[in-house]
CSV table of C-alpha atoms in Angstrom, one decimal:
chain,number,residue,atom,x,y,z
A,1,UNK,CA,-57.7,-5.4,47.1
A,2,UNK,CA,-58.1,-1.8,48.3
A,3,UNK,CA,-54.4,-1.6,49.6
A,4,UNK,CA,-53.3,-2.7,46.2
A,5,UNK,CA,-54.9,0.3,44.2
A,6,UNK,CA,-53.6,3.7,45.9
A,7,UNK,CA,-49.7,1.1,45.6
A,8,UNK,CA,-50.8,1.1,41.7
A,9,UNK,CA,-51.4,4.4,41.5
A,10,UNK,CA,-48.0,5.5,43.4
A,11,UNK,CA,-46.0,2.9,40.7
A,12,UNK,CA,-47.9,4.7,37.9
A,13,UNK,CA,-47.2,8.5,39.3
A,14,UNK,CA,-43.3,7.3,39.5
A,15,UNK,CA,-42.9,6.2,36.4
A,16,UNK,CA,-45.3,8.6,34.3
A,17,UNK,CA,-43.9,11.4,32.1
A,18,UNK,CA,-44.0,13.4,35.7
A,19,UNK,CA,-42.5,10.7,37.2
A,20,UNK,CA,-39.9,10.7,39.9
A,21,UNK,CA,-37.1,11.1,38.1
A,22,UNK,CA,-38.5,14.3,36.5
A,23,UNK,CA,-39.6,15.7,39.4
A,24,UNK,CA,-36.2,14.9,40.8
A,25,UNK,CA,-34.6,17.0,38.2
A,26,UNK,CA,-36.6,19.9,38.5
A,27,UNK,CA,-36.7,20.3,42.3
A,28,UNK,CA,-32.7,19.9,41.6
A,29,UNK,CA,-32.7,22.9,38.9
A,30,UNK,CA,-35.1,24.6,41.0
A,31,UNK,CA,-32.9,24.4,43.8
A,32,UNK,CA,-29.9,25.2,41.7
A,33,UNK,CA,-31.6,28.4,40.5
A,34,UNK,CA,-32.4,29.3,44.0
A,35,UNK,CA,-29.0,29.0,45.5
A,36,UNK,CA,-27.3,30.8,42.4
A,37,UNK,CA,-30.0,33.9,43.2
A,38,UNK,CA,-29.5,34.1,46.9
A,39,UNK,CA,-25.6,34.0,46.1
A,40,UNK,CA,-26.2,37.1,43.5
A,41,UNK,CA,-28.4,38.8,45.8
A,42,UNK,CA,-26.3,38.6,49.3
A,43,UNK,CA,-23.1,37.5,48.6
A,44,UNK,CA,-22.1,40.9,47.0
A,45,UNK,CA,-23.0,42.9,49.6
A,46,UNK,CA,-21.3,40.6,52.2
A,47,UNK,CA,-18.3,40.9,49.9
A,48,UNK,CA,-18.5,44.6,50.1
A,49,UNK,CA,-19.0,45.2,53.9
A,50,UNK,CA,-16.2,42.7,54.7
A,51,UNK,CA,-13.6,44.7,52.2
A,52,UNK,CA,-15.1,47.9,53.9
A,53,UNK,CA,-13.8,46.4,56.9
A,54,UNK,CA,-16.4,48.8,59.4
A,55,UNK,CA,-16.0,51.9,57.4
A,56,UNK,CA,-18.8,53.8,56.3
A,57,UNK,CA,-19.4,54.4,52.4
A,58,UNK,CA,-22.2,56.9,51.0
A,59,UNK,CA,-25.4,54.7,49.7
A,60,UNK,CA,-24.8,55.6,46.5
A,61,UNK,CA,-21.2,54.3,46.7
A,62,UNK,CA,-22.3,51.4,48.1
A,63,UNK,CA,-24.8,50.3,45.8
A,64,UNK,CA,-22.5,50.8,42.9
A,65,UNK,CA,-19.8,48.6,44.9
A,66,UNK,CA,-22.2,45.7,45.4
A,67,UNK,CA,-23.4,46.3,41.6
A,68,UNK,CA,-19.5,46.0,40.4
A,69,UNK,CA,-19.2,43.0,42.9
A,70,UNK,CA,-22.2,41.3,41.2
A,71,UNK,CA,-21.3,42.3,37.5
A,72,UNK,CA,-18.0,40.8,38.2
A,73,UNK,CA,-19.7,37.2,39.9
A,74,UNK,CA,-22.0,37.0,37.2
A,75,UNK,CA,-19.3,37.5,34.5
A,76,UNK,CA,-18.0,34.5,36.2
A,77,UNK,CA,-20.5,32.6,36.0
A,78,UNK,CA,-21.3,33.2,32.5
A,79,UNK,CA,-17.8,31.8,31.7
A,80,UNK,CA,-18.6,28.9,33.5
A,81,UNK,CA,-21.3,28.1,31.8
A,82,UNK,CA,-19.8,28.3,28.6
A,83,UNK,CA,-17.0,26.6,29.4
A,84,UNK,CA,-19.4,23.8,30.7
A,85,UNK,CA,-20.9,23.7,27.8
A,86,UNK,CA,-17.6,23.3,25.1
A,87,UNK,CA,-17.2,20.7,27.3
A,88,UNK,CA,-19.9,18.9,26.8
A,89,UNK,CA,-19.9,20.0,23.2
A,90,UNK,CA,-16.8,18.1,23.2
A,91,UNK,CA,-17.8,15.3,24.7
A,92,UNK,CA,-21.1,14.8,22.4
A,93,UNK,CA,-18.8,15.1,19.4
A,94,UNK,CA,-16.1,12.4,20.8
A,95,UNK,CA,-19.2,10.4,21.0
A,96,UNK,CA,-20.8,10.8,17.8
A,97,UNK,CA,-17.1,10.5,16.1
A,98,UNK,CA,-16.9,7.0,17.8
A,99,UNK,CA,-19.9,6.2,16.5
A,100,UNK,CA,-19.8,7.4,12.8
A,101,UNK,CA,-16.4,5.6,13.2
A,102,UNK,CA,-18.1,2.5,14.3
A,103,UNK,CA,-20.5,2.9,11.5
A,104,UNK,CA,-17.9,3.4,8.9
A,105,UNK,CA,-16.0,0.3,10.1
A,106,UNK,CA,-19.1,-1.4,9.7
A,107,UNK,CA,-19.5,-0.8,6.2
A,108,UNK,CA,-16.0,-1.2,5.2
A,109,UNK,CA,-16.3,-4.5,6.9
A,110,UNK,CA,-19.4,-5.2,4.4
A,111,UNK,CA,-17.6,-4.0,1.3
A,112,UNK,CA,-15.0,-6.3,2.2
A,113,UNK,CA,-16.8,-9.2,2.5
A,114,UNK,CA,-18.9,-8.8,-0.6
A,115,UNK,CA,-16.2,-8.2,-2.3
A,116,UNK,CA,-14.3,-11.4,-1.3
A,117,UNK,CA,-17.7,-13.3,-2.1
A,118,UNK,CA,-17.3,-12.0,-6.0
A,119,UNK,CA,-14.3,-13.6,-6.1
A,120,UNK,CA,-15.9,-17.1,-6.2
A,121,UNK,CA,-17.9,-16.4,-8.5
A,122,UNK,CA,-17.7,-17.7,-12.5
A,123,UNK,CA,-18.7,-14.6,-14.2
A,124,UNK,CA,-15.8,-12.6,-14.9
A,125,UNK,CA,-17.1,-9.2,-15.0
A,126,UNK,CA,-17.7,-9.9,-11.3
A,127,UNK,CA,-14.7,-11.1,-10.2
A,128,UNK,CA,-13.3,-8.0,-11.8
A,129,UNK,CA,-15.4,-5.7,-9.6
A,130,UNK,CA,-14.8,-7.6,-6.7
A,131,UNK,CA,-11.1,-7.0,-6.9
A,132,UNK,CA,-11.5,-3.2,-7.9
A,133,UNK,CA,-13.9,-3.3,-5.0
A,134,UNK,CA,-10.6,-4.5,-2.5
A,135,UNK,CA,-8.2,-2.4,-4.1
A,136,UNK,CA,-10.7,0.8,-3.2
A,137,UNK,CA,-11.1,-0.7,0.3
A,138,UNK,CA,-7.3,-0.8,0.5
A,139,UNK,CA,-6.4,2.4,-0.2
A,140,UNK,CA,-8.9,4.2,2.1
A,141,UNK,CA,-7.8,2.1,4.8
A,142,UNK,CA,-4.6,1.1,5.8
A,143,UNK,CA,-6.1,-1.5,8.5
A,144,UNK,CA,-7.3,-3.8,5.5
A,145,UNK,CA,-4.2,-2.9,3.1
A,146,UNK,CA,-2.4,-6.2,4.1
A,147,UNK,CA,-5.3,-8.7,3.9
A,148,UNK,CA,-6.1,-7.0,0.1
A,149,UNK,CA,-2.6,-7.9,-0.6
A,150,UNK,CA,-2.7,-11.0,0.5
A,151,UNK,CA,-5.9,-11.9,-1.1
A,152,UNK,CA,-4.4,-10.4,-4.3
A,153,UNK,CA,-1.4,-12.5,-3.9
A,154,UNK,CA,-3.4,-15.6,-3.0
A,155,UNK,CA,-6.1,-15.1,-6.1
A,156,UNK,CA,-2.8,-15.1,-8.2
A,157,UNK,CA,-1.3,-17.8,-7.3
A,158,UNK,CA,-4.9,-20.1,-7.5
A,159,UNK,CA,-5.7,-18.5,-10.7
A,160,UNK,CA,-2.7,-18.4,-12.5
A,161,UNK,CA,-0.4,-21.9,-11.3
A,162,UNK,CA,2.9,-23.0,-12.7
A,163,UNK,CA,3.0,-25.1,-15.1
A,164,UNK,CA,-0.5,-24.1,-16.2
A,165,UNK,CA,-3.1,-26.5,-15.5
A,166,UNK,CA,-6.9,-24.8,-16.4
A,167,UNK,CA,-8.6,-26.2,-20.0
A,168,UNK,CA,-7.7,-23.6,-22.7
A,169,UNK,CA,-4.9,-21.9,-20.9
A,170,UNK,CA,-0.8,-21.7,-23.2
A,171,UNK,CA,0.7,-24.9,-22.4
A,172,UNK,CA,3.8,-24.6,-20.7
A,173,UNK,CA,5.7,-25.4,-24.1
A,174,UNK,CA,3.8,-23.4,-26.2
A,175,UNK,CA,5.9,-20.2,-28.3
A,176,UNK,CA,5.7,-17.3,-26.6
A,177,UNK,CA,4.6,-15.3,-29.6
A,178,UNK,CA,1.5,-17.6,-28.9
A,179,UNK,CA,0.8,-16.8,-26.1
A,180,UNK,CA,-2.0,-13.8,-25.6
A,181,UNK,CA,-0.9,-10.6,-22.7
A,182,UNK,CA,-2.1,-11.7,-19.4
A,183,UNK,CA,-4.7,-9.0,-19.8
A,184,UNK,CA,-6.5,-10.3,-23.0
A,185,UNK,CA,-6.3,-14.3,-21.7
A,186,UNK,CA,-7.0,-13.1,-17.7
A,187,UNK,CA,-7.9,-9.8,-17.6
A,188,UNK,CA,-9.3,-10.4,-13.8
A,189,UNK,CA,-5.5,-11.6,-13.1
A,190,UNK,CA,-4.2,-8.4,-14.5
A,191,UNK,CA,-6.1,-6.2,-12.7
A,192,UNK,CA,-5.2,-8.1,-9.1
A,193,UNK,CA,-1.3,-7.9,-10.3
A,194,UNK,CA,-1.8,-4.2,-11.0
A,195,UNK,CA,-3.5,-3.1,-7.8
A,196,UNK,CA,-0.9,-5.8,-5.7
A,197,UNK,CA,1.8,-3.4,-7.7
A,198,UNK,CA,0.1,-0.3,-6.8
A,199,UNK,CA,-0.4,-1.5,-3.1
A,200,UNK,CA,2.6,-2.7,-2.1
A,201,UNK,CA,4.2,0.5,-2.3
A,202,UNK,CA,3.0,1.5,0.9
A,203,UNK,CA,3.0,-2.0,2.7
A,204,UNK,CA,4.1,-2.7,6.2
A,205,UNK,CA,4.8,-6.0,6.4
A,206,UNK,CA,7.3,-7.7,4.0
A,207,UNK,CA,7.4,-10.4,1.8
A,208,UNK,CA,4.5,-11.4,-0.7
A,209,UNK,CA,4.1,-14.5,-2.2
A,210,UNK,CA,3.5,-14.9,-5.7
A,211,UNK,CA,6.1,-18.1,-6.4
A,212,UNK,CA,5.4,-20.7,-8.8
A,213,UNK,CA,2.9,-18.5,-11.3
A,214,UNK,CA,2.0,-18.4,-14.5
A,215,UNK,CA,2.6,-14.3,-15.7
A,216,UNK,CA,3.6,-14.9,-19.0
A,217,UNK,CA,3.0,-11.2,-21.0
A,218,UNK,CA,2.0,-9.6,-17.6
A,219,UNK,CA,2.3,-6.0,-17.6
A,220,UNK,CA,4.0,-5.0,-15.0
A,221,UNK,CA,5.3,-1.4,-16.4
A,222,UNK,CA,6.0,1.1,-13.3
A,223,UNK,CA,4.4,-1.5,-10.3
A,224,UNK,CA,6.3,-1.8,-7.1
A,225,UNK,CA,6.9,-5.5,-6.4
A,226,UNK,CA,9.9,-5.2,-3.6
A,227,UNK,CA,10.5,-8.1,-1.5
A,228,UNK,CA,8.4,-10.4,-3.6
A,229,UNK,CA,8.7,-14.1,-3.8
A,230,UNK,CA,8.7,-14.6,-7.3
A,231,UNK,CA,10.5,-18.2,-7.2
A,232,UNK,CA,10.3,-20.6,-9.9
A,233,UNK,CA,7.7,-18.0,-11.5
A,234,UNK,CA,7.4,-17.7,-15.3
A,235,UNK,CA,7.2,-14.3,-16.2
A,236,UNK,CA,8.1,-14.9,-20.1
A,237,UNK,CA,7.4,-11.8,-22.4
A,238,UNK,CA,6.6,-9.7,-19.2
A,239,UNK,CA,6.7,-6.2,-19.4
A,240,UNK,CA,8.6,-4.8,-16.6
A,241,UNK,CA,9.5,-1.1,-17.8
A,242,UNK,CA,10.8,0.6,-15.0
A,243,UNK,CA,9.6,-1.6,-12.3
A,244,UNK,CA,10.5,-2.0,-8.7
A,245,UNK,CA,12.3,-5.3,-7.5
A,246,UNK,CA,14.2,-4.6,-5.2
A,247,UNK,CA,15.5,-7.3,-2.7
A,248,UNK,CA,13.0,-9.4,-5.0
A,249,UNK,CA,13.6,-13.3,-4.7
A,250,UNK,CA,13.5,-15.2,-8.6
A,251,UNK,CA,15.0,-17.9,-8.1
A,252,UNK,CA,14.7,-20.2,-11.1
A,253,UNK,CA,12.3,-18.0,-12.4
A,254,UNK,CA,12.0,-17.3,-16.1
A,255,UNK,CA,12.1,-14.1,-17.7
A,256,UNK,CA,13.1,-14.6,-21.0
A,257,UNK,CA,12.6,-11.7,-23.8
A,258,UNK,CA,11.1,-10.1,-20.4
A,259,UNK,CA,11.4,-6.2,-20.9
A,260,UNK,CA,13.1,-4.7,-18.2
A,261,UNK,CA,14.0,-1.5,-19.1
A,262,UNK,CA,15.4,1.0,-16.4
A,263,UNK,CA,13.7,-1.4,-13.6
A,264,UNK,CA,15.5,-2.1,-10.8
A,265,UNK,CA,17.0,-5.2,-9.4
A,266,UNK,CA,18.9,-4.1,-6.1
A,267,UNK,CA,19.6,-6.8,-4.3
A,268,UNK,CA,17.5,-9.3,-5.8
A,269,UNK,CA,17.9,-12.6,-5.9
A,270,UNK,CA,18.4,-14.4,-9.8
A,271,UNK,CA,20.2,-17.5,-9.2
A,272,UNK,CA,19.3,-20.1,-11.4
A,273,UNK,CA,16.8,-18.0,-13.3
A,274,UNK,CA,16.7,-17.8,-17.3
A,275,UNK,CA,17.0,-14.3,-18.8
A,276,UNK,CA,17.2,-15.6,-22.2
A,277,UNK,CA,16.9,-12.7,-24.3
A,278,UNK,CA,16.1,-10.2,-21.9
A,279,UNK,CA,16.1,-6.6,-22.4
A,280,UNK,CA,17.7,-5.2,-19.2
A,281,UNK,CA,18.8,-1.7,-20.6
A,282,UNK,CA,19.5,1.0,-17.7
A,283,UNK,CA,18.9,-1.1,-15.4
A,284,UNK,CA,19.5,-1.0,-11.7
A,285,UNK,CA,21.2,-4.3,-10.7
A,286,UNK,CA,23.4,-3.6,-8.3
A,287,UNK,CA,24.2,-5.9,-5.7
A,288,UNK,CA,22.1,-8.7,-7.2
A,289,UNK,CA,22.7,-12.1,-7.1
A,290,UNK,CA,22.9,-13.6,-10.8
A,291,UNK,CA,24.6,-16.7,-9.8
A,292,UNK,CA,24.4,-19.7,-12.5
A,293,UNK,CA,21.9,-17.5,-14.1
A,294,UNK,CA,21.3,-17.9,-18.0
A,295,UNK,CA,21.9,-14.2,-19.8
A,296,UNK,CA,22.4,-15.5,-22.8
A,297,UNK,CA,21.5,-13.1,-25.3
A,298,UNK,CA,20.4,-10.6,-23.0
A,299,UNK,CA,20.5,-6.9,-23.4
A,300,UNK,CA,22.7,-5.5,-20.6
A,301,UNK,CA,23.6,-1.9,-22.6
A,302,UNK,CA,24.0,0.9,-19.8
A,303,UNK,CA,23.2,-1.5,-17.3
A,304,UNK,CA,24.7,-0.4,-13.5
A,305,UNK,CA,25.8,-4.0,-12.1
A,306,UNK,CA,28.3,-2.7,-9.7
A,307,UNK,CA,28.4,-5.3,-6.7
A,308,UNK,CA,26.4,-8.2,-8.6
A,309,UNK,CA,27.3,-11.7,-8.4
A,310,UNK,CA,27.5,-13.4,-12.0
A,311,UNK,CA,29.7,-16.6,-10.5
A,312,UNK,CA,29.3,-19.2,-13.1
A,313,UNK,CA,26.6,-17.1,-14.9
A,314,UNK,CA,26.2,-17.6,-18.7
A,315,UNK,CA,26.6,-14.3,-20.6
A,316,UNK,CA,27.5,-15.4,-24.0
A,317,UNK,CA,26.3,-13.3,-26.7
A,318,UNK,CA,24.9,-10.4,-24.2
A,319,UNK,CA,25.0,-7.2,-24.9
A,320,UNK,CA,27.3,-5.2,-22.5
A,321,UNK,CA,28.4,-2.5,-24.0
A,322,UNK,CA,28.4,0.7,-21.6
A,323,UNK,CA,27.8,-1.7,-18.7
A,324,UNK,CA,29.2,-1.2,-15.9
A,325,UNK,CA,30.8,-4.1,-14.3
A,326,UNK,CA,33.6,-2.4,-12.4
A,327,UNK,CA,33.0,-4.0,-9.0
A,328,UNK,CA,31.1,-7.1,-10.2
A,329,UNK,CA,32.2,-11.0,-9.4
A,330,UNK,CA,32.9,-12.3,-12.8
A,331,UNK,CA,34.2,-15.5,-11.5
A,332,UNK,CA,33.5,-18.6,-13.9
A,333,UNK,CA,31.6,-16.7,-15.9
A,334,UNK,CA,31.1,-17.5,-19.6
A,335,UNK,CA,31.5,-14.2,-21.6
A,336,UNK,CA,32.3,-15.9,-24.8
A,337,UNK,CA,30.6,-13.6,-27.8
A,338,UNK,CA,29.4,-10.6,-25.6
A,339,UNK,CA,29.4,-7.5,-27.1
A,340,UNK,CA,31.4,-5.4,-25.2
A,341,UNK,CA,32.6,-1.4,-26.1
A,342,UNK,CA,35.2,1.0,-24.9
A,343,UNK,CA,32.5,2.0,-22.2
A,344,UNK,CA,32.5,-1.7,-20.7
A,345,UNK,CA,34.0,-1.1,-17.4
A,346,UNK,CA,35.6,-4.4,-16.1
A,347,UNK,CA,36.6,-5.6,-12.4
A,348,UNK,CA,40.3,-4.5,-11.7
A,349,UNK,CA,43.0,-7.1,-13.4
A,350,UNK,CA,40.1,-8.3,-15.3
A,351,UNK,CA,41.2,-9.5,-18.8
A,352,UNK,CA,38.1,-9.1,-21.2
A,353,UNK,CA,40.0,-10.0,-24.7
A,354,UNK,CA,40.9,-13.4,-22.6
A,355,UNK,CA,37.2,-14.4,-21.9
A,356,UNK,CA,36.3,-13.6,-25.9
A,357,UNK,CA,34.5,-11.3,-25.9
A,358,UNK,CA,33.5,-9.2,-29.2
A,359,UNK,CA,34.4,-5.6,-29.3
A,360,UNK,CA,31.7,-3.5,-30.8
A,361,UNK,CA,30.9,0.0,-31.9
A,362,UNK,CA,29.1,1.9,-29.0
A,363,UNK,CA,25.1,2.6,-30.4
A,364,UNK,CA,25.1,5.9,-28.3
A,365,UNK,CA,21.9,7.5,-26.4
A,366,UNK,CA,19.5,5.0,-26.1
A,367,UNK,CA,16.1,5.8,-27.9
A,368,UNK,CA,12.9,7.1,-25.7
A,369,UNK,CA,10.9,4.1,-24.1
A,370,UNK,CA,7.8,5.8,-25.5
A,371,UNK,CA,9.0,4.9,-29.0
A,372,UNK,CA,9.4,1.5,-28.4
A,373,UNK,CA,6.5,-1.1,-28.9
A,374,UNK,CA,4.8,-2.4,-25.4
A,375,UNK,CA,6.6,-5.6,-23.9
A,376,UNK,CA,3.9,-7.7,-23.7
A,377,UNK,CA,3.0,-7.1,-27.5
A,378,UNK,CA,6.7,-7.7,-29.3
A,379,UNK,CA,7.0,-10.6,-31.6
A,380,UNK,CA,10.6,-12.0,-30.1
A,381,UNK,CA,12.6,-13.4,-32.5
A,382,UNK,CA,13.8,-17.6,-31.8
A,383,UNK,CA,16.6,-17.2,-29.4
A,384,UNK,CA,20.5,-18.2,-31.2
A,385,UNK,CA,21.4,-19.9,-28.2
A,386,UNK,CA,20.2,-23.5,-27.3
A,387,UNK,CA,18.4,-24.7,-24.6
């Protein structure tokens, strides 16, 4: 019993606010201070005799040596000091970085999955803000950028399937004058088509898949949607003023009366699809593949087709005039009725008058987009050509 008190006591003095440790760390600074005086107070003049070498020096000539000597010590060790401490200033802000970096992550990784969790739910207002929610999350940080898109991609193609199958949605017959913009019948659609648009202009990986959906009268005016698998999608009525498809796949995809003004097609993909009517003035299309594609009645004025692929494409009644097929593959393809002008250019040894075409008057400048109605708004009239 008595042995085990004055043990008690010695546990308490260690670990007291004068514990060991402390006490440690002052006998160290003390220490530390100590040797740092002694070397201020002799090293200088040892410094001085031994460049002295034996020779004698007046006092006063002396002193002022040794005071130049310790001037010049403690100079240096004022510089150590402060380079000591930028150091550690340094290293306290690479720590407190890491850790507002950390903290940031942290409530990037919150917004993220709140935001995903709106997107389950029925009210629509919510769903909206939960995709606005991952569209800001994706363009502060380019870590998440690729799971937004996908998510976009993947809340597309579960909201909006091919033929449609959700109560009160256009059937898949129904006119397409019926049929309400993609932002009046699914506005939370729209806005996760937009920002996918807006996003993937600055995306790292390719290839998004949006095949087999329902985007009838989607606006899709100025969004970048290159390398897009758009297969077998219906994008009837859509407005795609000045859009970006390039190497785009749409493979038996419908864009009739779609309105496609000055976008651009490089080297997409269009076999089998039906372009029924579409306006595809100015566009880019070179090097696209439009093989056993359906143009019929489709607006081609002005359009740049150099290096496209129209084997055994339907282009009867199409408007080509100013279009420039110069270095396109016209093999087996029907150009019975298409207006053509003298600023047609045609593949070399091409014979247009042989393939029936209908010389026309030239319209000239085409008219500002900006004076035209919106895509997704026009009331088409019933296509001439049969199914």
């Amino acid at each position: 019993m008595g042995t085990g008190e004055p043990a008690h006591g010695r546990r308490h003095w260690r670990d007291g606010p004068f514990g060991g440790r402390t006490v440690a760390a002052l006998l160290t600074g003390t220490a530390g201070v100590a040797v740092l005086g002694a070397v201020l107070v002799l090293l200088p003049g040892l410094i001085v005799d031994h460049e002295l070498a034996g020779r004698s020096l007046a006092p006063q000539d002396r002193l002022k040596a040794v005071n130049d000597v310790r001037t010049t010590l403690l100079q240096a060790v004022g510089g150590m000091i402060l380079l000591f401490g930028a150091y550690a200033t340094w290293g306290q802000l690479r720590v407190n970085q890491d850790g507002l970096r950390a903290t940031q992550e942290g409530h990037v990784t919150d917004r993220f999955s709140r935001g995903v969790d709106q997107l389950g739910t029925d009210r629509l207002e919510t769903r909206i803000g939960g995709l606005h929610a991952l569209w800001r999350i994706a363009e502060h940080s380019a870590r998440d950028r690729e799971a937004v898109i996908s998510i976009q991609a993947a809340y597309l193609r579960t909201h909006l399937p091919w033929p449609p199958t959700a109560p009160g949605t256009p059937a898949a017959d129904a006119p397409v004058n019926d049929v309400a913009p993609l932002e009046v019948r699914a506005p939370d659609a729209q806005v996760a088509l937009t920002s996918l648009g807006v996003l993937c202009r600055d995306r790292e990986q390719s290839w998004v898949n949006l095949s087999v959906t329902d985007l009838r009268r989607a606006d899709c005016d100025g969004l970048w949607l290159p390398e897009v698998n758009l297969d077998r999608a219906c994008m009837e009525a859509a407005g795609l003023y000045h859009a970006n498809l390039t190497q785009a796949s749409l493979v038996s995809a419908v864009l009739r009366h779609a309105e496609c003004r000055t976008a651009i097609f490089r080297r997409a993909r269009l076999a089998l699809a039906d372009l029924r009517g579409a306006g595809l003035v100015e566009t880019d299309l070179r090097d696209a593949d439009f093989t056993e594609a359906d143009l019929r009645e489709a607006n081609l004025r002005k359009a740049d087709a150099g290096g496209a692929c129209f084997r055994r494409a339907d282009l009867r009644l199409a408007d080509l005039r100013g279009t420039d097929l110069s270095t396109a593959d016209l093999t087996e393809t029907r150009l019975t009725g298409a207006a053509v002008s003298e600023h047609t250019r045609w593949p070399t040894g091409f014979d247009p008058a042989s393939a029936g075409v209908t010389p026309t008057p030239d319209p000239g400048p085409e008219p500002p987009p900006l004076l035209q109605p919106p895509g997704i708004t026009t009331q088409h009239p019933p296509l001439r050509s049969l199914p």
